[in-house]
Amino acid sequence: MDALTLALQIMLAGTSLLLILLILLHKGRGGGMSDMFGGGVTSSLGSSGVAERNLNRLTITLGIVWGLIVVALGLLIQVNVDI
């Protein structure tokens, strides 16, 4: 169980960093915190609809994987405490 817990913790750290990166890559919609920090500047880079859809799909998929890892770690920790 120790190796599995360690592997899941490493995967959780990796997916967390990737999720932060992917969220920061999203284009700002305006009117929020992104405008305050310069996110409201328009550029043609990454303005493709296909690229934005793929980024959304990847972010959602990684978010689901992250959530599953959190649940699995919680269950493993609970099993280790009960024993």
Short mmCIF file of C-alpha atoms in Angstrom, two decimals:
data_model
loop_
_atom_site.label_atom_id
_atom_site.label_comp_id
_atom_site.label_asym_id
_atom_site.label_seq_id
_atom_site.Cartn_x
_atom_site.Cartn_y
_atom_site.Cartn_z
CA MET A 1 0.00 0.00 0.00
CA ASP A 2 2.90 2.34 0.68
CA ALA A 3 4.20 2.25 -2.89
CA LEU A 4 0.71 2.78 -4.30
CA THR A 5 0.12 5.75 -2.00
CA LEU A 6 3.47 7.27 -2.98
CA ALA A 7 2.76 6.75 -6.68
CA LEU A 8 -0.67 8.39 -6.34
CA GLN A 9 0.83 11.33 -4.43
CA ILE A 10 3.41 11.87 -7.18
CA MET A 11 0.69 11.63 -9.83
CA LEU A 12 -1.41 14.11 -7.84
CA ALA A 13 1.45 16.61 -7.73
CA GLY A 14 2.07 16.23 -11.46
CA THR A 15 -1.56 16.56 -12.46
CA SER A 16 -1.96 19.54 -10.14
CA LEU A 17 0.88 21.40 -11.83
CA LEU A 18 -0.40 20.50 -15.30
CA LEU A 19 -3.91 21.58 -14.36
CA ILE A 20 -2.63 24.96 -13.14
CA LEU A 21 -0.70 25.41 -16.39
CA LEU A 22 -3.68 24.49 -18.56
CA ILE A 23 -6.02 26.80 -16.67
CA LEU A 24 -3.58 29.67 -17.08
CA LEU A 25 -3.40 29.00 -20.83
CA HIS A 26 -7.13 29.66 -21.26
CA LYS A 27 -8.11 32.88 -22.92
CA GLY A 28 -9.59 35.47 -20.56
CA ARG A 29 -13.24 36.26 -21.15
CA GLY A 30 -12.97 39.78 -19.79
CA GLY A 31 -14.48 41.62 -16.89
CA GLY A 32 -12.68 39.61 -14.23
CA MET A 33 -9.34 39.19 -12.60
CA SER A 34 -7.70 38.41 -15.95
CA ASP A 35 -8.28 42.01 -17.10
CA MET A 36 -6.64 43.37 -13.97
CA PHE A 37 -3.40 41.52 -14.71
CA GLY A 38 -3.25 42.16 -18.43
CA GLY A 39 -5.32 39.21 -19.61
CA GLY A 40 -7.64 41.52 -21.49
CA VAL A 41 -5.04 42.25 -24.15
CA THR A 42 -6.21 40.67 -27.38
CA SER A 43 -3.85 38.73 -29.57
CA SER A 44 -4.26 36.45 -32.53
CA LEU A 45 -2.13 33.79 -30.83
CA GLY A 46 -4.32 30.88 -29.75
CA SER A 47 -7.50 32.45 -31.10
CA SER A 48 -8.39 29.31 -33.03
CA GLY A 49 -11.68 27.76 -32.05
CA VAL A 50 -10.30 24.25 -32.47
CA ALA A 51 -7.33 24.95 -30.23
CA GLU A 52 -9.59 26.42 -27.55
CA ARG A 53 -11.93 23.41 -27.70
CA ASN A 54 -9.01 21.00 -27.44
CA LEU A 55 -7.62 22.95 -24.50
CA ASN A 56 -11.03 22.78 -22.82
CA ARG A 57 -11.27 19.02 -23.38
CA LEU A 58 -7.76 18.44 -22.06
CA THR A 59 -8.40 20.60 -18.99
CA ILE A 60 -11.67 18.84 -18.19
CA THR A 61 -10.11 15.39 -18.67
CA LEU A 62 -7.16 16.26 -16.46
CA GLY A 63 -9.53 17.69 -13.85
CA ILE A 64 -11.48 14.43 -13.77
CA VAL A 65 -8.24 12.43 -13.46
CA TRP A 66 -7.14 14.74 -10.64
CA GLY A 67 -10.44 14.20 -8.83
CA LEU A 68 -10.19 10.43 -9.20
CA ILE A 69 -6.67 10.46 -7.78
CA VAL A 70 -7.86 12.50 -4.79
CA VAL A 71 -10.70 10.04 -4.13
CA ALA A 72 -8.35 7.05 -4.49
CA LEU A 73 -5.86 8.60 -2.07
CA GLY A 74 -8.63 9.32 0.40
CA LEU A 75 -9.84 5.73 0.24
CA LEU A 76 -6.31 4.35 0.64
CA ILE A 77 -5.61 6.57 3.62
CA GLN A 78 -8.92 5.57 5.22
CA VAL A 79 -8.12 1.87 4.73
CA ASN A 80 -4.66 2.35 6.25
CA VAL A 81 -6.14 4.10 9.29
CA ASP A 82 -8.76 1.38 9.86
CA ILE A 83 -6.18 -1.42 9.86
#
